[in-house]
PDB file of C-alpha atoms in Angstrom:
ATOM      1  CA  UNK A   1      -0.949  28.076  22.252  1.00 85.00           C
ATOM      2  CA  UNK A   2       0.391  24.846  21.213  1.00 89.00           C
ATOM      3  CA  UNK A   3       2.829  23.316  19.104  1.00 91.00           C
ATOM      4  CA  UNK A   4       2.428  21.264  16.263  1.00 93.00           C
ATOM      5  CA  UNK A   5       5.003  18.115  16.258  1.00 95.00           C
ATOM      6  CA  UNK A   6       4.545  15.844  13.314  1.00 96.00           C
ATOM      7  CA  UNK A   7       1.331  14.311  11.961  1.00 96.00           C
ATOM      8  CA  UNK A   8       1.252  10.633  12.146  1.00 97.00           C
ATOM      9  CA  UNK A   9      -0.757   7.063  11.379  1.00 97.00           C
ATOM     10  CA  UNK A  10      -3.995   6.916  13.755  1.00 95.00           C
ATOM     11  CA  UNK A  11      -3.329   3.092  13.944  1.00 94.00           C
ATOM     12  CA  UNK A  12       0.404   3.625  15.433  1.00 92.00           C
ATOM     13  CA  UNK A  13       0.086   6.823  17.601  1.00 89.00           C
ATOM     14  CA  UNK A  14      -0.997   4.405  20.740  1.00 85.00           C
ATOM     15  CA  UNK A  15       2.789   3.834  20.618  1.00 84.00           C
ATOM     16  CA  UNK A  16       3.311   7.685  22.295  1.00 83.00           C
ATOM     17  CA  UNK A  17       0.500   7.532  24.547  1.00 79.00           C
ATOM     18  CA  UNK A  18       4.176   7.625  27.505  1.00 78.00           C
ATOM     19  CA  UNK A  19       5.594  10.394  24.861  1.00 80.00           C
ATOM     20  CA  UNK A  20       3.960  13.130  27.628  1.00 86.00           C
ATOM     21  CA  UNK A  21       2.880  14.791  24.129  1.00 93.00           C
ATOM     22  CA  UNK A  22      -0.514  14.832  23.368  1.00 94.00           C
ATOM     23  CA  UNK A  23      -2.340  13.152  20.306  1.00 95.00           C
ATOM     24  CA  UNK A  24      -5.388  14.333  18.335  1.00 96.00           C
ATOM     25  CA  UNK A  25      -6.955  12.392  15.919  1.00 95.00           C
ATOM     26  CA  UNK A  26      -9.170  12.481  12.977  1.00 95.00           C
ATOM     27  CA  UNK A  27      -9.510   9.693  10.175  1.00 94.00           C
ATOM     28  CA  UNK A  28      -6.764   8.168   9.823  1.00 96.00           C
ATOM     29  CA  UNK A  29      -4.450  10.397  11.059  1.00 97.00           C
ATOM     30  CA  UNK A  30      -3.287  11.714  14.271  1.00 96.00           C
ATOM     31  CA  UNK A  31      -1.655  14.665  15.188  1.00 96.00           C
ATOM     32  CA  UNK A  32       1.309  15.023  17.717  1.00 96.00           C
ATOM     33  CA  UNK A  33       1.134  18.280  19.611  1.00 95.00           C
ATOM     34  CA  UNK A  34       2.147  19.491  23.055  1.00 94.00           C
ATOM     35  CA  UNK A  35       2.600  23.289  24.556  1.00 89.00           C
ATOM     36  CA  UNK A  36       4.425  25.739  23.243  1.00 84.00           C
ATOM     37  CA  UNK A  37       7.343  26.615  25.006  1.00 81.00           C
ATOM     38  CA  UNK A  38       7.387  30.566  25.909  1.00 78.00           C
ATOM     39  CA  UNK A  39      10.989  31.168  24.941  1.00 79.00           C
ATOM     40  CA  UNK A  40      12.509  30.328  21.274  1.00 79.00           C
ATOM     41  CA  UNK A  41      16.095  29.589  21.701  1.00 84.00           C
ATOM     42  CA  UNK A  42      18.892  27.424  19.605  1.00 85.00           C
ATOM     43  CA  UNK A  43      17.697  25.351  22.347  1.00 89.00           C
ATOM     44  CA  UNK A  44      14.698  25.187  22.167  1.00 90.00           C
ATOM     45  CA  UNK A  45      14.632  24.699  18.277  1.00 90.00           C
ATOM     46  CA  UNK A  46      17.105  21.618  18.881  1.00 92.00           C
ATOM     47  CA  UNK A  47      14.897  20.355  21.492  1.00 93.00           C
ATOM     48  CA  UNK A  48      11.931  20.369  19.092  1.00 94.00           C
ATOM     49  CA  UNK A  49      14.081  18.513  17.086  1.00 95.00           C
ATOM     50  CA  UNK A  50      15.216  16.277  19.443  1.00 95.00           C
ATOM     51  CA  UNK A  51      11.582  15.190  20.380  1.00 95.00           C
ATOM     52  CA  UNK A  52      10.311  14.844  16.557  1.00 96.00           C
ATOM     53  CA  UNK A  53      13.537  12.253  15.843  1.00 96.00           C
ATOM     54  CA  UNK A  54      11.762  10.869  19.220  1.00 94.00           C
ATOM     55  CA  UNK A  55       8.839  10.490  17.942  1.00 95.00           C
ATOM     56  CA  UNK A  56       9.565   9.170  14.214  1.00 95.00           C
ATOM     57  CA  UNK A  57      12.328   6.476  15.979  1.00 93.00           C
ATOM     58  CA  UNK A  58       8.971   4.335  16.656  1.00 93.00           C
ATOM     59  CA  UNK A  59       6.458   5.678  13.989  1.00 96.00           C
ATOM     60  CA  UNK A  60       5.926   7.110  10.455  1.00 96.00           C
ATOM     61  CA  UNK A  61       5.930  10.713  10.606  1.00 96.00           C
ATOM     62  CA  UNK A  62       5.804  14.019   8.554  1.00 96.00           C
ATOM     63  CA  UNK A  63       7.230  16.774  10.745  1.00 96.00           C
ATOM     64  CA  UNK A  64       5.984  19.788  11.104  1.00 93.00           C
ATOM     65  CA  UNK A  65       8.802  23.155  10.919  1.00 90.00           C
ATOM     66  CA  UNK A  66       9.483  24.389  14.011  1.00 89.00           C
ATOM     67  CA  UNK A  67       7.393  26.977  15.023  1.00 85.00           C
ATOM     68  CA  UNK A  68       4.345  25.987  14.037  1.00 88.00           C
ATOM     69  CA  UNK A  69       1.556  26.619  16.644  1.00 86.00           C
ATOM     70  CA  UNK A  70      -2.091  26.847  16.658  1.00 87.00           C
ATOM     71  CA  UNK A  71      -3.975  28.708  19.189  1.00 85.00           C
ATOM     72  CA  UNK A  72      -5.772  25.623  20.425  1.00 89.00           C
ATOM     73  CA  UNK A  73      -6.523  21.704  20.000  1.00 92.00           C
ATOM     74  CA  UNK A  74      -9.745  22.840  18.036  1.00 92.00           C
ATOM     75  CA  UNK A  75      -7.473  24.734  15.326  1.00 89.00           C
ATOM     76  CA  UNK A  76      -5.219  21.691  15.448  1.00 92.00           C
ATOM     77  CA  UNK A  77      -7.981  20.034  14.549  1.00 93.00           C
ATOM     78  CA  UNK A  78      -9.682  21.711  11.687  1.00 91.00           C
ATOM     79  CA  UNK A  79      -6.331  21.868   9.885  1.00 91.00           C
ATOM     80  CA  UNK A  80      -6.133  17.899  10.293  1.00 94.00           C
ATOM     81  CA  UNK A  81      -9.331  18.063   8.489  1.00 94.00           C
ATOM     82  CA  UNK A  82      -8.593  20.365   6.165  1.00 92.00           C
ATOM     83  CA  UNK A  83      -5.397  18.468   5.211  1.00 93.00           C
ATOM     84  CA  UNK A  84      -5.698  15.307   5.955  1.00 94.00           C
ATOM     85  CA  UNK A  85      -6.064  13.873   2.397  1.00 94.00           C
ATOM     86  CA  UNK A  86      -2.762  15.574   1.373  1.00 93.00           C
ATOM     87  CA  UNK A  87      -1.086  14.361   4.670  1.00 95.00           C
ATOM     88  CA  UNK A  88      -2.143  11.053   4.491  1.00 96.00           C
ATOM     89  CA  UNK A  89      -0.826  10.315   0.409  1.00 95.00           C
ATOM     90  CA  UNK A  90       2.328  12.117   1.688  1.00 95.00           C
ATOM     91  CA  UNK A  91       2.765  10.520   4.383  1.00 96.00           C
ATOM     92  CA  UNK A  92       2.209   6.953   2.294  1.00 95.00           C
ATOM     93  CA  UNK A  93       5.425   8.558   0.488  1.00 94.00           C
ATOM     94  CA  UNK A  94       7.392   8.479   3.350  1.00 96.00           C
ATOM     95  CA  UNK A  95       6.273   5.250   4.982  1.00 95.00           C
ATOM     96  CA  UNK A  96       9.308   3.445   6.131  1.00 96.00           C
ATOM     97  CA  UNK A  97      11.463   5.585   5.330  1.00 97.00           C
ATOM     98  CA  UNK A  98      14.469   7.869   6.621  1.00 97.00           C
ATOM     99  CA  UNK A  99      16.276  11.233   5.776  1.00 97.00           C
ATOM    100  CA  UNK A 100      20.264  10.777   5.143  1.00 97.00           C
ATOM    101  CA  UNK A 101      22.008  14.358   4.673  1.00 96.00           C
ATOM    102  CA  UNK A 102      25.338  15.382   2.550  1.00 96.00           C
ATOM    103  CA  UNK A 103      27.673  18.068   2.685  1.00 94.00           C
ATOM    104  CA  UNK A 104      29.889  18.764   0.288  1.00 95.00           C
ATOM    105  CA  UNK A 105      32.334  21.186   0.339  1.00 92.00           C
ATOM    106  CA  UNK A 106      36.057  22.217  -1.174  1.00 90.00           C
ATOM    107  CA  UNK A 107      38.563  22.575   1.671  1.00 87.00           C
ATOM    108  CA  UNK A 108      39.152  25.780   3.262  1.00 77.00           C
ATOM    109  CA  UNK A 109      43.034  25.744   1.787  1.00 59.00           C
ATOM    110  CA  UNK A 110      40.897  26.075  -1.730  1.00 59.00           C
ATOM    111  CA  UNK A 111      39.632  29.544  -0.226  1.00 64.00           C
ATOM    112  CA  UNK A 112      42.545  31.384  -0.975  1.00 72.00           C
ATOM    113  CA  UNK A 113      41.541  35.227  -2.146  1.00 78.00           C
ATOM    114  CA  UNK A 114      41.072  35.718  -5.569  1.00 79.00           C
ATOM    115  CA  UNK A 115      43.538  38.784  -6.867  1.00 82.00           C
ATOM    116  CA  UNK A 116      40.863  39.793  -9.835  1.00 86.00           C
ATOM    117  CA  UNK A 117      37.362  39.806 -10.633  1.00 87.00           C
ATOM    118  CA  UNK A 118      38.239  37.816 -13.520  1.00 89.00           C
ATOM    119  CA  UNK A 119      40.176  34.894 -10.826  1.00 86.00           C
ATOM    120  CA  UNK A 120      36.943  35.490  -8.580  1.00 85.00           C
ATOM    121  CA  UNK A 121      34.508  33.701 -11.100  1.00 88.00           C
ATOM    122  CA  UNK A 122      37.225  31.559 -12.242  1.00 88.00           C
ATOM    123  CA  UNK A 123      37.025  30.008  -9.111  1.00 85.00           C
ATOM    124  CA  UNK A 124      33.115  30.327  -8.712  1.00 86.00           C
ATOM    125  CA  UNK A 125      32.704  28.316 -11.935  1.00 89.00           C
ATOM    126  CA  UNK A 126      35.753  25.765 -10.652  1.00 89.00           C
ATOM    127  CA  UNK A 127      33.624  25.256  -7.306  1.00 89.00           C
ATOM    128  CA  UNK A 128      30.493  25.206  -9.252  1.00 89.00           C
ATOM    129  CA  UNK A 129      31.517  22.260 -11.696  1.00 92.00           C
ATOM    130  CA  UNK A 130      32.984  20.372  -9.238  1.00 92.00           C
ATOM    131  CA  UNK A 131      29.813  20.303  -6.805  1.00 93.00           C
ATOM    132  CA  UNK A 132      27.696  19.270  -9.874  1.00 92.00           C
ATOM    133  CA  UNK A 133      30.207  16.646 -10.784  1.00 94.00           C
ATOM    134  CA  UNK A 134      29.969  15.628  -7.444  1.00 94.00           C
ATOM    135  CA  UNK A 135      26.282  15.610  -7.454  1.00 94.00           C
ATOM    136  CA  UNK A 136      26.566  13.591 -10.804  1.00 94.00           C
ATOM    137  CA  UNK A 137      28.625  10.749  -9.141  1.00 95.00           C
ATOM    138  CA  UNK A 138      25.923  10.347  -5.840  1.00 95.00           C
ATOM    139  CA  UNK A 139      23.252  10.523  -7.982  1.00 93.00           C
ATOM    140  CA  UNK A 140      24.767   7.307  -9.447  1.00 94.00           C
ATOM    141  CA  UNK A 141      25.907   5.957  -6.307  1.00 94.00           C
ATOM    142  CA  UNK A 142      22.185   6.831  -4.681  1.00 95.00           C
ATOM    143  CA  UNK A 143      20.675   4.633  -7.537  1.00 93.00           C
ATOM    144  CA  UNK A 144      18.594   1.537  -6.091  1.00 93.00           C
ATOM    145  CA  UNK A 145      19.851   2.805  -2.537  1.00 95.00           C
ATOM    146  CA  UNK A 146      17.585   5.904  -2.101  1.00 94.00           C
ATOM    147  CA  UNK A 147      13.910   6.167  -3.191  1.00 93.00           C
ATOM    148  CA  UNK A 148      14.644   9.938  -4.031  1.00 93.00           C
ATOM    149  CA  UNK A 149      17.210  12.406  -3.402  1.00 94.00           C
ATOM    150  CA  UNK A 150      16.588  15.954  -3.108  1.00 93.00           C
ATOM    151  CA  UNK A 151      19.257  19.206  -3.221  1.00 92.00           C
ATOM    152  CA  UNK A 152      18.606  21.326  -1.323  1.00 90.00           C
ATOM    153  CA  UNK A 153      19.507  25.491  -1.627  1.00 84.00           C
ATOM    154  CA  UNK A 154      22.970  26.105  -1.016  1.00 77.00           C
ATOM    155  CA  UNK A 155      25.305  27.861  -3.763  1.00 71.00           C
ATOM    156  CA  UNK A 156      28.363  27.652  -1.874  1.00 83.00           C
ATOM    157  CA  UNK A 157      28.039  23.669  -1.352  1.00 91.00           C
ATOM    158  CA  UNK A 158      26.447  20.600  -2.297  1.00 95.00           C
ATOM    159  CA  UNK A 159      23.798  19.839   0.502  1.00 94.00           C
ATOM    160  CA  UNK A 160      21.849  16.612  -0.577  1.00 96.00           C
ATOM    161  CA  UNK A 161      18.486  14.866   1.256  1.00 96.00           C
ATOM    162  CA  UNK A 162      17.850  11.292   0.250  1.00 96.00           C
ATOM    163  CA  UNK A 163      15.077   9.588   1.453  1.00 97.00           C
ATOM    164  CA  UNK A 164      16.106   5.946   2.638  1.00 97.00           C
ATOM    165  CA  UNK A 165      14.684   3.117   3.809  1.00 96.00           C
ATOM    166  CA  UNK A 166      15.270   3.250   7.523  1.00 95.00           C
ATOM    167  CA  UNK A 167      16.378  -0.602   7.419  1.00 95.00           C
ATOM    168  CA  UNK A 168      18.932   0.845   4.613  1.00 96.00           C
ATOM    169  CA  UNK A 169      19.915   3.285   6.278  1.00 96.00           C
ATOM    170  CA  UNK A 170      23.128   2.480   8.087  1.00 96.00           C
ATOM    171  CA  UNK A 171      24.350   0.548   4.918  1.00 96.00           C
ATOM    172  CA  UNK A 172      23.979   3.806   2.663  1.00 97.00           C
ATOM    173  CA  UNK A 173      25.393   5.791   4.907  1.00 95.00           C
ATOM    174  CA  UNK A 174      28.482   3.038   4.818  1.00 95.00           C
ATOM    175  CA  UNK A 175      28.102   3.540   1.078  1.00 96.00           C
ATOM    176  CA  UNK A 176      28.254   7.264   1.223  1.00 96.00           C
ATOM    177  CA  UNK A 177      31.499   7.388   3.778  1.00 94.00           C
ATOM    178  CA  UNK A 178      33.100   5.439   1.803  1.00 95.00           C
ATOM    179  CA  UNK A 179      32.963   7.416  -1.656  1.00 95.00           C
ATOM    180  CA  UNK A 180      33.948  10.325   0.771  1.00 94.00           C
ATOM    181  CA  UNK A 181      37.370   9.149   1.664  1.00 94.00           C
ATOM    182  CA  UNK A 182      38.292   8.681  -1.771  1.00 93.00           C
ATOM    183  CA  UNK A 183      37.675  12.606  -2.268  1.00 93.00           C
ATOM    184  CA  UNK A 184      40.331  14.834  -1.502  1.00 90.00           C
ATOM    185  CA  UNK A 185      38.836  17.299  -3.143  1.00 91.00           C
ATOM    186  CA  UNK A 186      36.057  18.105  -1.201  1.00 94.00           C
ATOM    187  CA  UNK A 187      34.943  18.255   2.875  1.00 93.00           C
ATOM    188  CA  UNK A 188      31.872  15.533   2.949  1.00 95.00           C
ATOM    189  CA  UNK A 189      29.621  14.742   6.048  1.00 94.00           C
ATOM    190  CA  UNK A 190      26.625  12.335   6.258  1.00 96.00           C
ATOM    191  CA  UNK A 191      24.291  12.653   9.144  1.00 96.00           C
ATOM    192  CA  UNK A 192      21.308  11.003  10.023  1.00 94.00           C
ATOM    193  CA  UNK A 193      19.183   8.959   9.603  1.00 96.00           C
ATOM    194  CA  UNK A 194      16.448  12.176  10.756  1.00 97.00           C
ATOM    195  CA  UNK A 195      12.894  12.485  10.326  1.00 97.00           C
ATOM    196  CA  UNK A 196      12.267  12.816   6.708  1.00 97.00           C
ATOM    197  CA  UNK A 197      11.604  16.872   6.817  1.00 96.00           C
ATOM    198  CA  UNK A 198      12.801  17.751   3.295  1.00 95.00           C
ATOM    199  CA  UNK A 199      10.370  15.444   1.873  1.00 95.00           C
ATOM    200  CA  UNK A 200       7.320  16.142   4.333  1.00 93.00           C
ATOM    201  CA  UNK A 201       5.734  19.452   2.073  1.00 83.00           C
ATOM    202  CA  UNK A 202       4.124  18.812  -1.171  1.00 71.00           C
ATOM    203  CA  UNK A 203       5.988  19.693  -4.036  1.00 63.00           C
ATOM    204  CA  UNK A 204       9.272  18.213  -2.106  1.00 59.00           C
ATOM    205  CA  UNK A 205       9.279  14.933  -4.406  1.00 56.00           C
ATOM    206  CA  UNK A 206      11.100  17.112  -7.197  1.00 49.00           C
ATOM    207  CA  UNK A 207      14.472  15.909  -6.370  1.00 56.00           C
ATOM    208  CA  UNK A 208      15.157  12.715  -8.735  1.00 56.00           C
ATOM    209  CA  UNK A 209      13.249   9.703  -7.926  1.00 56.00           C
ATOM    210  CA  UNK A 210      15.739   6.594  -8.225  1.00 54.00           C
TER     211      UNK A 210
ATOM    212  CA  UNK B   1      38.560  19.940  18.986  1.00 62.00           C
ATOM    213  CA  UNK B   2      38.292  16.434  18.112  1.00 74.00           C
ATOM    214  CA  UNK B   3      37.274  14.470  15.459  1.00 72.00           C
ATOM    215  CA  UNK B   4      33.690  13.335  17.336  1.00 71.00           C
ATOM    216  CA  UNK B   5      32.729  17.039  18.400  1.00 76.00           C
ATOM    217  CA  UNK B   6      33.550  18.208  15.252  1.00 76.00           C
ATOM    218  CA  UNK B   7      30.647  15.753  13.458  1.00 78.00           C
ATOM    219  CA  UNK B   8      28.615  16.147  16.369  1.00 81.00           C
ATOM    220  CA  UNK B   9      28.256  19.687  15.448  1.00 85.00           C
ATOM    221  CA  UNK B  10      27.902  19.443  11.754  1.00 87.00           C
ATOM    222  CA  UNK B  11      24.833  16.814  13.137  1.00 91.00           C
ATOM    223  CA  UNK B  12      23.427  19.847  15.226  1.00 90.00           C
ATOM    224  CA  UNK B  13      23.418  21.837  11.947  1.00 90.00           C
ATOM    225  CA  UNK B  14      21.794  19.493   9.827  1.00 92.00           C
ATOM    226  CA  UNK B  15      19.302  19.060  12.717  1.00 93.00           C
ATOM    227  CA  UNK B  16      18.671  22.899  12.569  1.00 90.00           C
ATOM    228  CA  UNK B  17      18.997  23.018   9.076  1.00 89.00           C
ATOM    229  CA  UNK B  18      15.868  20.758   8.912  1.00 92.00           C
ATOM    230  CA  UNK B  19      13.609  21.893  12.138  1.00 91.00           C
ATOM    231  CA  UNK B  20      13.748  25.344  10.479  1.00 88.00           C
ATOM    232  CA  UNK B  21      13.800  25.299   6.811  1.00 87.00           C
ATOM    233  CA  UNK B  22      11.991  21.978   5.960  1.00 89.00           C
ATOM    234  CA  UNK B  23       9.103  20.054   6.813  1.00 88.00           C
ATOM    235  CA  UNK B  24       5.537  20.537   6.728  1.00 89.00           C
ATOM    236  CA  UNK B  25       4.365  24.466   6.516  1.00 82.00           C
ATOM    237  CA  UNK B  26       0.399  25.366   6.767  1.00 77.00           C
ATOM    238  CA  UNK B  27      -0.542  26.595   3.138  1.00 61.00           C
ATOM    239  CA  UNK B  28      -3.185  29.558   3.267  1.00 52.00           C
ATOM    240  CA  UNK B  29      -4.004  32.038   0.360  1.00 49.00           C
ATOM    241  CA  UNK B  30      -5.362  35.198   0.818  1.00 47.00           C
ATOM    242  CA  UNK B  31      -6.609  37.972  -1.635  1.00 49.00           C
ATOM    243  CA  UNK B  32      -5.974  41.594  -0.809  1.00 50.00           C
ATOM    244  CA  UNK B  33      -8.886  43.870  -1.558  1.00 51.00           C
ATOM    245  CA  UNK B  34     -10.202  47.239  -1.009  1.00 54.00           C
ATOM    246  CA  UNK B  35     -13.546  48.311  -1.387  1.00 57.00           C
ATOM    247  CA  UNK B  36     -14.805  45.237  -3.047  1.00 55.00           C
ATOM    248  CA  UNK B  37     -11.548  45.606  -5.738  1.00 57.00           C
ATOM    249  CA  UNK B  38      -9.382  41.999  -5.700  1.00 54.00           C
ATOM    250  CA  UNK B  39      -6.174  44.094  -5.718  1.00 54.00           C
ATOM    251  CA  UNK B  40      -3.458  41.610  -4.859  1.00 52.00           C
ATOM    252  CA  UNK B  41      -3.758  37.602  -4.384  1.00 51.00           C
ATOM    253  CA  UNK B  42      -0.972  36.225  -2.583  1.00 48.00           C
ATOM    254  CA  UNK B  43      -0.291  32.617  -1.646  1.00 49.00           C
ATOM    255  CA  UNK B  44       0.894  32.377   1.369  1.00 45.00           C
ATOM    256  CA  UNK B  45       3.293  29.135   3.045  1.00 43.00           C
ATOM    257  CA  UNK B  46       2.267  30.638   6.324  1.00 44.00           C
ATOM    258  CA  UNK B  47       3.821  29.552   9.981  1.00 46.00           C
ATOM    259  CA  UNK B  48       1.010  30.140  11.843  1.00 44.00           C
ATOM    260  CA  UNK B  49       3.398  31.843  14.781  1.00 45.00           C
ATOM    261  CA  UNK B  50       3.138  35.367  16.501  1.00 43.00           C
ATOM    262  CA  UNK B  51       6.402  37.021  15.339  1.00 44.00           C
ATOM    263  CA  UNK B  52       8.740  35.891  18.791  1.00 45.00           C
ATOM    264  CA  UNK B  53       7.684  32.219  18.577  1.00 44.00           C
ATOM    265  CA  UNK B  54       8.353  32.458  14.751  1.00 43.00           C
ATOM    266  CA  UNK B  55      11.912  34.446  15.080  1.00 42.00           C
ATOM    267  CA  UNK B  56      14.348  31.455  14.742  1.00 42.00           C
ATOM    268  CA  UNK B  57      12.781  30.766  10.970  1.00 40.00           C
ATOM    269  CA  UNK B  58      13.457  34.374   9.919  1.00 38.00           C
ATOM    270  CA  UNK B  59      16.859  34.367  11.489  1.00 40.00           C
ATOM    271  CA  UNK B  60      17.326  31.627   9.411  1.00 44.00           C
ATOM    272  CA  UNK B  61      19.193  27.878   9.785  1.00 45.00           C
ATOM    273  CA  UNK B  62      22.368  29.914   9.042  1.00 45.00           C
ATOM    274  CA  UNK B  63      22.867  32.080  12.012  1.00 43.00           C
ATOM    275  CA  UNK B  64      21.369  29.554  14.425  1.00 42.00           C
ATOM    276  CA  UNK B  65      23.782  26.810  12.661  1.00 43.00           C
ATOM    277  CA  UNK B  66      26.786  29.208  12.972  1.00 43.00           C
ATOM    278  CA  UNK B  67      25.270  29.916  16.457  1.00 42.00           C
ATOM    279  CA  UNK B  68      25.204  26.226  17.159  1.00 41.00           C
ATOM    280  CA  UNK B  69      29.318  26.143  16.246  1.00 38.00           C
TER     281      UNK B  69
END
C-alpha cells in the first residue's frame, strides 16, 4: 500500500528528488507518494501533514486528504491519468498561492447557560448574527488581498480559508491580526500560511472570489 | 499555559482540520444493481483506505483536534 501526498508540476518535482518520497509522473503532472505507515495515529495524521507543508514550501501542490492510499504505484498511476486534466486546471488555480485560516469565536464568559428555551435561541441567533457580521467585515477586509475565501462548516464559529498569494501572505496575515485586536467581541486566530487543502477538490472555488 | 503553546495548538488543529476534512478526495460512482435492475446509483467521494488506515477521517477533525489539546 502506499500513500498518496499531493499531486504536483512534472517540471518542478526534480526539486524532491532528497524528499525520500517517491515521484510518479505522467504528462504534466507528477505525483508525490511514499508508504503507508501501518499505524494511524494523531501522529501520524500530523506527520502527513507535516511532510505535505514540506513539500508545498518549495512547489505548487494540491494535497491529497490524509488517508488516501492506493494499493500500488500502478493504481497511483491510472488515477493520474484518469485525473490529470482536472488536476492540472486546478492546480493552475492554486499556482502561487497559500491557505491562511480564521477562527472566530465569542468568548467563553459569553457561554453562560441559558435559563429558557426561549434565552437558548436568543443567544443562538445573537452568536449567529454576529459571526455573519463578522464574516461581512473580512470579506471586505479580504478584498484585493485574497484571490478567494472560502467558509468552511462550522455552526458554532466562523472558520474562514482564503487562498493567498504566498508572497502576500505574511502581510495579510498582519492585516488579519490586526482587525482581531480591535474585537473584543470575539476569540480570533490566523494560522498558516498551509498547503492550500480547502481549495484542492473541485467544486471548492464556491467561496467568494475577490 | 502560555500565550505561544496556546496558538501552537490552535495551529495543530487547523493542521488536522485540513489533513482530514479537506483536500483532494478520489471521486468514483457506482450503480447498485441486482439481477440486471439499476436499483440505486450512488456517487461516491471515496478514500480509497481499508477501514483502520481510513479511521482518523470518520473520527473526524473534531475528536482528533480536541485530542490534539
Amino acid at each position: 500500500m502506499i500513500t498518496l501526498y499531493a499531486v504536483t508540476w512534472r517540471a518542478d518535482a526534480t526539486t524532491l528528488y532528497d524528499s525520500g518520497l517517491d515521484l510518479l509522473a505522467d504528462g504534466d503532472l507528477a505525483m508525490v507518494v511514499g508508504s503507508a505507515p501501518a499505524t494511524t495515529t494523531r501522529e501520524d495524521a500530523l506527520s502527513f501533514g507535516r511532510t505535505v507543508e514540506q513539500i508545498a514550501s518549495a512547489v505548487d501542490v494540491l494535497p491529497f486528504r490524509y488517508g488516501t492510499t492506493v494499493a500500488d504505484a500502478d493504481e497511483a498511476r491510472v488515477l493520474l491519468r484518469e485525473h490529470g486534466s482536472a488536476w492540472v486546471a486546478r492546480l493552475q488555480k492554486v499556482e502561487g498561492c497559500a491557505e491562511l485560516a480564521i477562527r472566530a469565536v465569542p468568548p467563553a464568559a459569553d457561554e453562560k447557560r441559558a435559563q429558557s428555551g426561549a434565552e437558548h435561541l436568543g443567544k443562538l441567533v445573537s452568536r449567529s448574527r454576529l459571526l455573519n457580521a463578522a464574516e461581512g467585515e473580512l470579506g471586505d477586509l479580504l478584498t484585493g488581498r485574497c484571490r478567494v475565501v472560502r467558509r468552511l462548516a462550522g455552526h458554532e464559529e466562523l472558520k474562514l480559508s482564503c487562498l493567498v498569494e504566498r508572497a502576500s501572505a505574511e502581510p495579510v496575515r498582519s492585516v488579519l491580526q490586526e482587525w482581531a485586536s480591535t474585537r473584543d467581541d470575539l476569540v480570533v486566530s490566523v494560522t498558516g500560511p498551509w498547503a492550500p487543502y480547502s481549495f484542492a477538490a473541485d467544486g471548492q472555488d464556491a467561496g467568494v472570489a475577490l | 499555559m502560555t500565550e505561544l503553546a496556546v496558538a501552537d495548538d490552535i495551529a495543530l488543529v487547523d493542521l488536522l482540520d485540513r489533513v482530514i476534512g479537506e483536500g483532494v478526495v478520489i471521486g468514483g460512482d457506482i450503480v447498485l444493481s441486482i439481477a440486471g435492475v439499476d436499483l440505486v446509483y450512488l456517487g461516491l467521494r471515496a478514500i480509497l483506505a481499508p477501514a483502520h488506515v481510513a479511521g482518523p477521517s470518520a473520527i473526524g477533525a473534531d475528536a482528533l483536534a480536541r485530542e490534539a489539546l
